[in-house]
CSV table of C-alpha atoms and ligand atoms in Angstrom, one decimal:
chain,number,residue,atom,x,y,z
V,1,UNK,CA,-62.6,48.0,155.6
V,2,UNK,CA,-58.9,47.3,156.0
V,3,UNK,CA,-56.5,46.8,153.2
V,4,UNK,CA,-53.5,44.5,154.1
V,5,UNK,CA,-50.5,44.0,151.8
V,6,UNK,CA,-48.1,41.0,152.2
V,7,UNK,CA,-44.7,41.2,150.6
V,8,UNK,CA,-42.7,38.4,149.1
V,9,UNK,CA,-41.0,37.0,151.9
V,10,UNK,CA,-44.3,37.1,153.9
V,11,UNK,CA,-45.8,34.7,151.4
V,12,UNK,CA,-42.4,32.9,150.5
V,13,UNK,CA,-43.1,29.4,151.7
V,14,UNK,CA,-46.1,27.1,152.6
V,15,UNK,CA,-45.4,27.9,156.3
V,16,UNK,CA,-45.6,31.7,155.7
V,17,UNK,CA,-48.7,31.5,153.6
V,18,UNK,CA,-50.4,29.5,156.6
V,19,UNK,CA,-49.3,32.1,158.9
V,20,UNK,CA,-50.7,35.0,156.7
V,21,UNK,CA,-54.0,33.1,156.6
V,22,UNK,CA,-54.0,33.1,160.4
V,23,UNK,CA,-53.2,36.9,160.6
V,24,UNK,CA,-56.0,37.9,158.1
V,25,UNK,CA,-58.7,35.6,159.7
V,26,UNK,CA,-59.6,38.1,162.4
V,27,UNK,CA,-63.1,38.6,161.7
V,28,UNK,CA,-62.6,42.1,160.2
V,29,UNK,CA,-63.6,42.5,156.6
V,30,UNK,CA,-60.5,43.3,154.3
V,31,UNK,CA,-58.8,43.3,151.0
V,32,UNK,CA,-55.6,41.4,151.1
V,33,UNK,CA,-53.0,42.4,148.4
V,34,UNK,CA,-50.3,39.9,147.8
V,35,UNK,CA,-46.9,40.0,146.1
V,36,UNK,CA,-45.5,37.0,144.2
V,37,UNK,CA,-43.6,34.6,146.5
V,38,UNK,CA,-40.0,35.8,147.2
V,39,UNK,CA,-37.6,35.2,144.4
V,40,UNK,CA,-40.3,34.6,141.7
V,41,UNK,CA,-40.4,38.0,140.0
V,42,UNK,CA,-36.6,38.0,139.9
V,43,UNK,CA,-36.8,34.3,138.2
V,44,UNK,CA,-39.5,35.6,135.7
V,45,UNK,CA,-37.3,38.6,134.9
V,46,UNK,CA,-34.4,36.0,134.1
V,47,UNK,CA,-36.8,34.1,132.0
V,48,UNK,CA,-37.7,37.0,130.1
V,49,UNK,CA,-34.1,38.0,129.4
V,50,UNK,CA,-33.3,34.5,128.1
V,51,UNK,CA,-36.4,34.9,125.6
V,52,UNK,CA,-35.3,38.4,124.5
V,53,UNK,CA,-32.0,36.8,123.6
V,54,UNK,CA,-33.7,33.7,122.0
V,55,UNK,CA,-31.9,31.5,124.3
V,56,UNK,CA,-34.8,29.0,124.6
V,57,UNK,CA,-32.8,26.3,126.3
V,58,UNK,CA,-31.9,28.7,129.1
V,59,UNK,CA,-35.4,29.9,129.3
V,60,UNK,CA,-36.9,26.4,129.5
V,61,UNK,CA,-34.4,25.3,132.2
V,62,UNK,CA,-35.2,28.3,134.4
V,63,UNK,CA,-39.1,27.8,133.7
V,64,UNK,CA,-38.8,24.0,134.8
V,65,UNK,CA,-36.8,25.0,137.9
V,66,UNK,CA,-39.4,27.4,139.0
V,67,UNK,CA,-42.2,25.0,138.1
V,68,UNK,CA,-40.7,22.3,140.3
V,69,UNK,CA,-40.4,24.8,143.1
V,70,UNK,CA,-44.1,25.4,142.9
V,71,UNK,CA,-45.1,21.8,142.8
V,72,UNK,CA,-43.1,21.4,146.0
V,73,UNK,CA,-45.2,24.3,147.5
V,74,UNK,CA,-48.4,22.8,146.4
V,75,UNK,CA,-47.5,19.5,147.9
V,76,UNK,CA,-46.6,20.9,151.3
V,77,UNK,CA,-49.3,23.6,151.5
V,78,UNK,CA,-52.4,21.4,150.7
V,79,UNK,CA,-53.4,18.6,152.8
V,80,UNK,CA,-56.5,17.1,150.9
V,81,UNK,CA,-56.5,15.3,147.6
V,82,UNK,CA,-59.1,17.8,146.1
V,83,UNK,CA,-56.8,20.9,146.8
V,84,UNK,CA,-53.5,19.2,145.8
V,85,UNK,CA,-55.1,18.4,142.4
V,86,UNK,CA,-56.5,22.1,142.1
V,87,UNK,CA,-52.9,23.2,142.9
V,88,UNK,CA,-51.2,21.1,140.3
V,89,UNK,CA,-53.7,22.2,137.7
V,90,UNK,CA,-53.0,25.8,138.6
V,91,UNK,CA,-49.4,25.4,138.3
V,92,UNK,CA,-49.5,23.4,135.1
V,93,UNK,CA,-51.8,26.2,133.5
V,94,UNK,CA,-49.6,29.1,134.4
V,95,UNK,CA,-46.4,27.4,133.4
V,96,UNK,CA,-47.8,26.2,130.1
V,97,UNK,CA,-48.7,29.7,129.5
V,98,UNK,CA,-45.1,30.8,130.4
V,99,UNK,CA,-43.7,28.2,128.1
V,100,UNK,CA,-45.9,29.4,125.2
V,101,UNK,CA,-43.8,32.7,125.1
V,102,UNK,CA,-40.7,30.7,124.0
V,103,UNK,CA,-40.9,31.8,120.4
V,104,UNK,CA,-39.3,34.2,118.1
V,105,UNK,CA,-41.6,37.1,118.7
V,106,UNK,CA,-40.7,38.4,122.2
V,107,UNK,CA,-41.4,41.9,123.1
V,108,UNK,CA,-42.2,44.2,126.1
V,109,UNK,CA,-45.8,43.1,126.1
V,110,UNK,CA,-45.0,39.4,126.4
V,111,UNK,CA,-42.5,40.4,129.2
V,112,UNK,CA,-45.1,42.1,131.3
V,113,UNK,CA,-47.3,39.1,130.9
V,114,UNK,CA,-44.8,36.8,132.1
V,115,UNK,CA,-43.9,38.9,135.2
V,116,UNK,CA,-47.6,39.1,136.2
V,117,UNK,CA,-47.6,35.4,136.7
V,118,UNK,CA,-46.0,35.4,140.1
V,119,UNK,CA,-48.7,37.4,141.8
V,120,UNK,CA,-51.5,35.5,139.8
V,121,UNK,CA,-50.0,32.3,141.3
V,122,UNK,CA,-49.5,33.6,144.9
V,123,UNK,CA,-53.0,34.8,145.2
V,124,UNK,CA,-54.7,31.7,143.7
V,125,UNK,CA,-52.7,29.6,146.1
V,126,UNK,CA,-53.6,31.7,149.1
V,127,UNK,CA,-57.4,31.6,148.1
V,128,UNK,CA,-57.3,27.8,147.7
V,129,UNK,CA,-55.6,27.5,151.1
V,130,UNK,CA,-58.1,29.7,152.8
V,131,UNK,CA,-60.9,27.6,151.3
V,132,UNK,CA,-59.3,24.4,152.1
V,133,UNK,CA,-59.2,25.5,155.8
V,134,UNK,CA,-62.6,26.6,155.7
V,135,UNK,CA,-62.3,30.4,155.5
V,136,UNK,CA,-64.6,32.4,153.5
V,137,UNK,CA,-62.5,34.1,150.9
V,138,UNK,CA,-62.9,35.4,147.4
V,139,UNK,CA,-60.3,36.2,144.7
V,140,UNK,CA,-60.6,39.0,142.5
V,141,UNK,CA,-58.2,39.8,139.7
V,142,UNK,CA,-56.5,43.1,139.8
V,143,UNK,CA,-56.4,42.9,135.9
V,144,UNK,CA,-60.2,43.8,136.3
V,145,UNK,CA,-59.7,47.0,138.0
V,146,UNK,CA,-56.2,48.3,138.3
V,147,UNK,CA,-55.1,50.5,135.5
V,148,UNK,CA,-52.6,53.1,134.5
V,149,UNK,CA,-53.1,55.7,132.1
V,150,UNK,CA,-50.8,56.8,129.1
V,151,UNK,CA,-48.4,58.6,131.4
V,152,UNK,CA,-48.1,55.4,133.7
V,153,UNK,CA,-50.1,57.1,136.5
V,154,UNK,CA,-53.0,55.2,138.1
V,155,UNK,CA,-56.4,56.1,136.6
V,156,UNK,CA,-58.2,56.8,139.8
V,157,UNK,CA,-61.7,56.9,138.5
V,158,UNK,CA,-61.4,53.7,136.5
V,159,UNK,CA,-59.9,51.8,139.4
V,160,UNK,CA,-62.6,53.1,141.9
V,161,UNK,CA,-65.6,52.4,139.7
V,162,UNK,CA,-64.2,48.9,138.6
V,163,UNK,CA,-63.2,47.9,142.1
V,164,UNK,CA,-66.4,48.8,143.5
V,165,UNK,CA,-68.2,46.7,140.8
V,166,UNK,CA,-65.9,43.7,141.6
V,167,UNK,CA,-66.5,44.0,145.2
V,168,UNK,CA,-70.2,44.1,144.8
V,169,UNK,CA,-70.1,40.8,143.2
V,170,UNK,CA,-68.2,39.3,146.2
V,171,UNK,CA,-71.4,39.1,148.3
V,172,UNK,CA,-70.7,38.8,151.9
V,173,UNK,CA,-67.3,37.2,151.6
V,174,UNK,CA,-65.1,39.2,154.2
V,175,UNK,CA,-61.5,38.1,152.9
V,176,UNK,CA,-60.9,39.5,149.4
V,177,UNK,CA,-57.7,38.4,147.9
V,178,UNK,CA,-56.1,40.2,145.0
V,179,UNK,CA,-52.8,40.7,143.3
V,180,UNK,CA,-50.3,43.6,144.0
V,181,UNK,CA,-48.0,44.9,141.2
V,182,UNK,CA,-50.0,43.9,138.3
V,183,UNK,CA,-52.4,46.1,136.3
V,184,UNK,CA,-53.5,47.0,132.8
V,185,UNK,CA,-52.3,50.0,130.8
V,186,UNK,CA,-54.2,52.6,128.7
V,187,UNK,CA,-54.4,50.1,125.8
V,188,UNK,CA,-55.7,47.3,128.0
V,189,UNK,CA,-52.4,45.2,127.8
V,190,UNK,CA,-51.1,43.5,131.0
V,191,UNK,CA,-48.6,46.0,132.6
V,192,UNK,CA,-47.2,46.6,136.1
V,193,UNK,CA,-46.5,49.2,138.8
V,194,UNK,CA,-42.6,48.7,138.6
V,195,UNK,CA,-40.6,46.6,140.8
V,196,UNK,CA,-41.6,46.6,144.5
V,197,UNK,CA,-45.0,47.9,143.2
V,198,UNK,CA,-47.4,45.9,145.5
V,199,UNK,CA,-47.1,48.5,148.1
V,200,UNK,CA,-48.4,51.1,145.6
V,201,UNK,CA,-51.2,48.8,144.7
V,202,UNK,CA,-52.2,48.6,148.4
V,203,UNK,CA,-52.1,52.4,148.9
V,204,UNK,CA,-54.1,52.9,145.5
V,205,UNK,CA,-56.7,50.2,146.5
V,206,UNK,CA,-57.0,51.7,150.1
V,207,UNK,CA,-57.7,55.2,148.7
V,208,UNK,CA,-60.2,53.7,146.1
V,209,UNK,CA,-62.2,52.1,148.9
V,210,UNK,CA,-61.6,54.7,151.5
V,211,UNK,CA,-60.1,52.2,153.9
V,212,UNK,CA,-59.8,53.0,157.6
V,213,UNK,CA,-56.2,51.7,157.5
V,214,UNK,CA,-53.6,50.2,155.0
V,215,UNK,CA,-51.2,47.8,156.8
V,216,UNK,CA,-48.1,46.9,154.9
V,217,UNK,CA,-46.9,43.6,156.3
V,218,UNK,CA,-43.3,42.9,155.6
V,219,UNK,CA,-40.1,41.0,157.0
V,220,UNK,CA,-38.9,43.9,159.4
V,221,UNK,CA,-40.7,45.7,162.2
V,222,UNK,CA,-41.3,49.0,160.4
V,223,UNK,CA,-39.3,51.9,158.8
V,224,UNK,CA,-35.9,52.0,160.4
V,225,UNK,CA,-33.6,54.9,161.2
V,226,UNK,CA,-31.2,53.7,158.3
V,227,UNK,CA,-30.8,50.9,155.8
V,228,UNK,CA,-30.5,47.9,158.0
V,229,UNK,CA,-28.7,46.1,155.2
V,230,UNK,CA,-25.8,48.5,155.5
V,231,UNK,CA,-25.9,50.0,159.0
V,232,UNK,CA,-26.0,48.0,162.3
V,233,UNK,CA,-28.1,48.9,165.3
V,234,UNK,CA,-30.9,50.8,163.4
V,235,UNK,CA,-34.2,50.9,165.2
V,236,UNK,CA,-37.8,51.0,164.0
V,237,UNK,CA,-39.5,54.5,163.9
V,238,UNK,CA,-42.8,54.4,165.9
V,239,UNK,CA,-44.4,57.3,164.0
V,240,UNK,CA,-43.7,59.2,160.6
V,241,UNK,CA,-45.7,61.9,158.9
V,242,UNK,CA,-46.8,61.3,155.4
V,243,UNK,CA,-44.3,63.6,154.0
V,244,UNK,CA,-41.4,62.1,155.9
V,245,UNK,CA,-42.3,58.7,154.8
V,246,UNK,CA,-42.6,59.8,151.1
V,247,UNK,CA,-39.2,61.3,151.1
V,248,UNK,CA,-37.5,58.2,152.7
V,249,UNK,CA,-39.4,56.0,150.2
V,250,UNK,CA,-38.6,58.1,147.3
V,251,UNK,CA,-34.9,58.5,148.4
V,252,UNK,CA,-34.2,54.8,148.7
V,253,UNK,CA,-35.8,53.3,151.8
V,254,UNK,CA,-36.6,50.0,150.0
V,255,UNK,CA,-39.2,49.0,152.5
V,256,UNK,CA,-41.7,51.2,150.7
V,257,UNK,CA,-42.2,51.7,147.0
V,258,UNK,CA,-41.0,55.3,146.1
V,259,UNK,CA,-44.6,56.4,145.1
V,260,UNK,CA,-46.7,54.4,147.7
V,261,UNK,CA,-47.3,57.0,150.3
V,262,UNK,CA,-49.1,59.5,147.9
V,263,UNK,CA,-52.4,57.9,147.5
V,264,UNK,CA,-52.7,57.2,151.2
V,265,UNK,CA,-51.6,60.9,152.0
V,266,UNK,CA,-54.2,62.4,149.6
V,267,UNK,CA,-56.9,60.2,151.1
V,268,UNK,CA,-55.6,60.7,154.6
V,269,UNK,CA,-55.6,57.0,155.2
V,270,UNK,CA,-52.9,55.9,158.0
V,271,UNK,CA,-50.4,53.4,156.7
V,272,UNK,CA,-49.0,50.9,159.3
V,273,UNK,CA,-45.8,48.8,158.6
V,274,UNK,CA,-45.7,45.6,160.4
V,275,UNK,CA,-43.5,42.6,160.5
V,276,UNK,CA,-45.1,39.1,159.6
V,277,UNK,CA,-42.6,37.3,161.5
V,278,UNK,CA,-43.1,39.3,164.7
V,279,UNK,CA,-46.9,40.5,164.6
V,280,UNK,CA,-46.8,41.9,168.0
V,281,UNK,CA,-44.0,44.3,167.4
V,282,UNK,CA,-45.3,47.8,167.2
V,283,UNK,CA,-44.0,48.6,163.7
V,284,UNK,CA,-44.4,52.1,162.1
V,285,UNK,CA,-47.5,54.2,161.7
V,286,UNK,CA,-47.5,56.8,159.0
V,287,UNK,CA,-50.2,59.5,159.3
V,288,UNK,CA,-50.8,63.1,158.9
V,289,UNK,CA,-50.1,64.7,162.3
V,290,UNK,CA,-47.1,63.3,164.3
V,291,UNK,CA,-44.9,65.1,166.8
V,292,UNK,CA,-42.0,66.8,165.1
V,293,UNK,CA,-38.5,65.6,165.7
V,294,UNK,CA,-35.4,67.2,164.2
V,295,UNK,CA,-33.9,64.1,162.4
V,296,UNK,CA,-36.0,61.1,161.7
V,297,UNK,CA,-34.1,58.9,159.5
V,298,UNK,CA,-31.6,58.5,156.7
V,299,UNK,CA,-31.9,56.8,153.3
V,300,UNK,CA,-29.8,56.6,150.2
V,301,UNK,CA,-30.7,56.4,146.5
V,302,UNK,CA,-28.3,54.5,144.2
V,303,UNK,CA,-27.8,54.8,140.5
V,304,UNK,CA,-27.5,58.5,140.3
V,305,UNK,CA,-25.9,60.6,137.4
V,306,UNK,CA,-24.7,64.1,138.0
V,307,UNK,CA,-24.9,66.6,135.1
V,308,UNK,CA,-23.3,70.0,135.4
V,309,UNK,CA,-23.9,72.7,132.7
V,310,UNK,CA,-21.5,75.7,132.7
V,311,UNK,CA,-22.2,78.9,130.9
V,312,UNK,CA,-20.5,82.2,131.7
V,313,UNK,CA,-22.7,84.1,129.4
V,314,UNK,CA,-26.1,82.7,129.9
V,315,UNK,CA,-26.8,81.4,133.4
V,316,UNK,CA,-28.1,84.5,134.8
V,317,UNK,CA,-30.0,85.4,131.8
V,318,UNK,CA,-33.8,85.1,132.6
V,319,UNK,CA,-35.2,82.0,130.8
V,320,UNK,CA,-32.0,80.0,131.1
V,321,UNK,CA,-33.1,77.5,133.6
V,322,UNK,CA,-36.3,77.0,131.6
V,323,UNK,CA,-34.7,76.1,128.6
V,324,UNK,CA,-32.5,73.5,130.5
V,325,UNK,CA,-35.5,72.0,132.2
V,326,UNK,CA,-37.3,71.7,128.9
V,327,UNK,CA,-34.7,69.6,127.6
V,328,UNK,CA,-35.3,67.1,130.4
V,329,UNK,CA,-39.0,67.3,130.1
V,330,UNK,CA,-38.8,66.6,126.3
V,331,UNK,CA,-36.9,63.4,127.1
V,332,UNK,CA,-39.3,62.5,130.2
V,333,UNK,CA,-36.4,62.6,132.6
V,334,UNK,CA,-37.2,63.8,135.9
V,335,UNK,CA,-34.6,65.7,138.1
V,336,UNK,CA,-34.0,64.7,141.7
V,337,UNK,CA,-31.4,67.3,142.9
V,338,UNK,CA,-30.4,70.8,141.6
V,339,UNK,CA,-28.0,73.3,142.7
V,340,UNK,CA,-27.1,76.6,141.0
V,341,UNK,CA,-24.1,79.0,141.0
V,342,UNK,CA,-23.2,82.1,139.1
V,343,UNK,CA,-21.6,80.1,136.4
V,344,UNK,CA,-23.1,76.8,136.4
V,345,UNK,CA,-26.1,74.6,137.3
V,346,UNK,CA,-25.9,71.1,138.5
V,347,UNK,CA,-28.7,68.4,138.4
V,348,UNK,CA,-29.0,64.8,139.1
V,349,UNK,CA,-31.1,62.2,137.3
V,350,UNK,CA,-31.8,58.4,138.0
V,351,UNK,CA,-32.9,57.5,134.6
V,352,UNK,CA,-30.2,57.4,132.1
V,353,UNK,CA,-32.1,56.0,129.1
V,354,UNK,CA,-32.1,59.5,127.2
V,355,UNK,CA,-28.7,60.7,128.7
V,356,UNK,CA,-27.0,61.0,125.3
V,357,UNK,CA,-29.5,63.1,123.5
V,358,UNK,CA,-30.1,65.3,126.7
V,359,UNK,CA,-26.3,65.9,126.9
V,360,UNK,CA,-26.2,66.7,123.2
V,361,UNK,CA,-28.9,69.3,123.5
V,362,UNK,CA,-27.6,70.8,126.7
V,363,UNK,CA,-24.3,71.6,124.7
V,364,UNK,CA,-26.2,74.4,123.0
V,365,UNK,CA,-26.1,76.4,126.3
V,366,UNK,CA,-22.5,75.8,127.5
V,367,UNK,CA,-20.1,73.0,128.3
V,368,UNK,CA,-21.6,69.9,129.8
V,369,UNK,CA,-20.2,67.1,132.1
V,370,UNK,CA,-22.2,64.1,133.0
V,371,UNK,CA,-20.8,61.5,135.5
V,372,UNK,CA,-22.6,58.4,136.8
V,373,UNK,CA,-22.0,56.3,139.8
V,374,UNK,CA,-23.4,58.6,142.5
V,375,UNK,CA,-25.7,58.0,145.5
V,376,UNK,CA,-28.0,60.6,147.0
V,377,UNK,CA,-27.8,60.4,150.8
V,378,UNK,CA,-31.0,61.8,152.3
V,379,UNK,CA,-31.6,62.9,155.7
V,380,UNK,CA,-35.3,63.2,156.8
V,381,UNK,CA,-36.7,65.1,159.8
V,382,UNK,CA,-38.3,68.5,160.6
V,383,UNK,CA,-36.0,71.2,159.4
V,384,UNK,CA,-38.1,74.0,160.9
V,385,UNK,CA,-38.1,72.6,164.2
V,386,UNK,CA,-34.2,72.5,164.4
V,387,UNK,CA,-33.0,75.1,161.8
V,388,UNK,CA,-30.0,75.7,164.1
V,389,UNK,CA,-27.2,73.2,163.8
V,390,UNK,CA,-29.2,70.7,161.4
V,391,UNK,CA,-26.8,71.4,158.5
V,392,UNK,CA,-23.9,71.5,160.6
V,393,UNK,CA,-24.6,68.1,162.3
V,394,UNK,CA,-24.9,66.5,158.9
V,395,UNK,CA,-22.0,68.1,157.2
V,396,UNK,CA,-19.7,67.5,160.1
V,397,UNK,CA,-20.6,63.8,160.1
V,398,UNK,CA,-19.4,63.6,156.5
V,399,UNK,CA,-16.2,65.4,157.2
V,400,UNK,CA,-14.1,62.8,155.6
V,401,UNK,CA,-16.2,62.2,152.5
V,402,UNK,CA,-16.0,64.3,149.2
V,403,UNK,CA,-19.5,65.9,148.7
V,404,UNK,CA,-20.4,66.6,145.0
V,405,UNK,CA,-23.8,68.4,145.7
V,406,UNK,CA,-25.9,69.5,148.6
V,407,UNK,CA,-29.4,70.5,148.6
V,408,UNK,CA,-31.0,72.0,151.6
V,409,UNK,CA,-34.4,73.7,151.9
V,410,UNK,CA,-36.2,72.2,148.9
V,411,UNK,CA,-38.7,70.8,151.5
V,412,UNK,CA,-39.1,71.2,155.1
V,413,UNK,CA,-38.3,67.7,155.6
V,414,UNK,CA,-35.1,66.7,153.6
V,415,UNK,CA,-31.4,67.5,153.3
V,416,UNK,CA,-29.7,65.7,150.5
V,417,UNK,CA,-26.1,65.3,149.6
V,418,UNK,CA,-24.6,63.6,146.5
V,419,UNK,CA,-21.5,61.3,147.1
V,420,UNK,CA,-19.8,58.7,145.0
V,421,UNK,CA,-21.2,55.3,145.4
V,422,UNK,CA,-18.0,54.0,147.0
V,423,UNK,CA,-18.7,56.4,149.9
V,424,UNK,CA,-22.3,55.2,150.3
V,425,UNK,CA,-21.8,52.8,153.3
V,426,UNK,CA,-19.2,55.3,155.1
V,427,UNK,CA,-21.6,58.1,154.7
V,428,UNK,CA,-24.7,56.2,156.0
V,429,UNK,CA,-22.7,54.8,158.9
V,430,UNK,CA,-21.0,58.2,159.9
V,431,UNK,CA,-24.4,59.9,159.8
V,432,UNK,CA,-26.1,57.1,161.8
V,433,UNK,CA,-23.3,57.3,164.4
V,434,UNK,CA,-23.4,61.0,164.8
V,435,UNK,CA,-27.1,61.7,164.7
V,436,UNK,CA,-28.5,58.7,166.6
V,437,UNK,CA,-25.9,57.9,169.0
V,438,UNK,CA,-25.6,61.3,170.2
V,439,UNK,CA,-29.4,61.4,170.3
V,440,UNK,CA,-29.4,58.3,172.6
T,1,ADP,P1,-41.5,43.1,150.8
T,1,ADP,O1,-41.1,42.0,150.0
T,1,ADP,O2,-42.2,42.8,152.0
T,1,ADP,O3,-42.2,44.2,149.9
T,1,ADP,P2,-38.9,44.6,150.7
T,1,ADP,O4,-37.8,43.5,150.6
T,1,ADP,O5,-39.4,45.2,149.5
T,1,ADP,O6,-40.1,43.7,151.4
T,1,ADP,O7,-38.7,45.6,151.9
T,1,ADP,C1,-38.2,45.2,153.1
T,1,ADP,C2,-36.7,45.5,153.2
T,1,ADP,O8,-36.4,46.8,153.0
T,1,ADP,C3,-36.1,45.0,154.7
T,1,ADP,O9,-35.9,43.6,154.8
T,1,ADP,C4,-34.9,45.9,154.7
T,1,ADP,O10,-33.7,45.1,154.4
T,1,ADP,C5,-35.0,46.9,153.6
T,1,ADP,N1,-35.0,48.2,154.1
T,1,ADP,C6,-34.1,49.2,153.4
T,1,ADP,N2,-34.2,50.4,154.0
T,1,ADP,C7,-35.0,50.3,155.1
T,1,ADP,C8,-35.4,51.0,156.1
T,1,ADP,N3,-35.1,52.3,156.3
T,1,ADP,N4,-36.2,50.5,157.2
T,1,ADP,C9,-36.5,49.1,157.1
T,1,ADP,N5,-36.2,48.4,156.0
T,1,ADP,C10,-35.4,48.8,155.1
T,2,LIG,N1,-43.3,40.9,142.9
T,2,LIG,C1,-42.9,42.3,142.5
T,2,LIG,C2,-41.5,42.5,142.7
T,2,LIG,O1,-40.8,41.5,143.1
T,2,LIG,C3,-43.7,43.3,143.2
T,2,LIG,C4,-43.6,43.5,144.7
T,2,LIG,O2,-43.1,42.6,145.3
T,2,LIG,O3,-44.1,44.4,145.3
T,2,LIG,O4,-40.9,43.6,142.3
T,3,MG,MG1,-41.3,45.6,148.7
């Protein structure tokens, strides 16, 4: 069994939906995980924001715009009267549901339900298209098996049991279509796996069915050596280890959801990244054993806040770091980078929801400075295979950029440096130029 996931751009137009149908119809049984058509989740977020502000006119206008777009999709995608009618019925029912939320009570629960409509619509449209074109497909709802627990982690046992039950009911259909991103939470309410979470869905599903391979189909030919939106002349990396891919995804390579590698790694299922627009391109394969190379790729994670705690009296006393970390734990805030010295400790966080109480509590232990607008630049490779010169190459490439923190040795795969956001593009370009140009 294969699991294939198609992102928003890959199903972003009737033409692309037809292309995906051709790609998946290769005679091999598979579960096909779809994102919402591109732009839809952003539009649904905008609608929800209007509803939070009780701006019903704004919400209704945006809802109607999106609905019109979908009527256009239905008209272009389907060729028979029967499926045109089914398509219109589908759009009417989802949009009247979205409109029903334009009322005074609007909470996070309603927002999650609105956000789920994008994936529910894209999968239903794909399933109708497959059926109209004579392919044997079956749609199962992720809401019947995908679930997160109280801490927001996938509930593996529940997912496996319920997905197996759903699959048994599919009989001998070999194309199973389901939604990425959406799930239920521990209370049974509709929830999601965070923005970009369809990759995570695919990996969780792959692990649950012990798939032979998980293929992430997207709009680029694999994981590149650097962010192609910022750096020119990046190239696709043919092979990555699970750990390298996990570091790159966690530290900002948008092509993969930050946590999507983990389920595949634990189940040892290779993940392939392929380009829907260029299916014959090799792409990237992520697997357990790959030949080691010193520096594989560079990524950047935005929206980082640095916190420095200075305490001449207490830092070296045993138990000091535990007390500091406990404060972050109490406020469910994870730390990305950490450096220590004789008189202080610096950490970075990307979730500032509880920054104020964290800083207030840290004051008990010394002076505290918190400053936002940083970015972590992360260089991923095999530190062990090139311990000589690895750090030097990175630091000399960043010679003209003020560095706030450096983290080296936390894992064998990653060196991270913290710089102000204004230096992000310069840092990525200098590193790319120095590392990959020299390499060539
Ligand atoms: P999808 O909708 O298929 O999930 P995404 O937009 O989430 O696609 O991810 C693909 C995009 O990620 C690419 O178009 C590219 O601009 C961006 N990207 C950022 N960093 C990288 C990288 N290191 N390698 C490849 N793509 C990257
Ligand atoms: N549709 C969701 C988003 O735009 C999930 C995904 O595409 O992975 O974030
Ligand atoms: Mg994505």
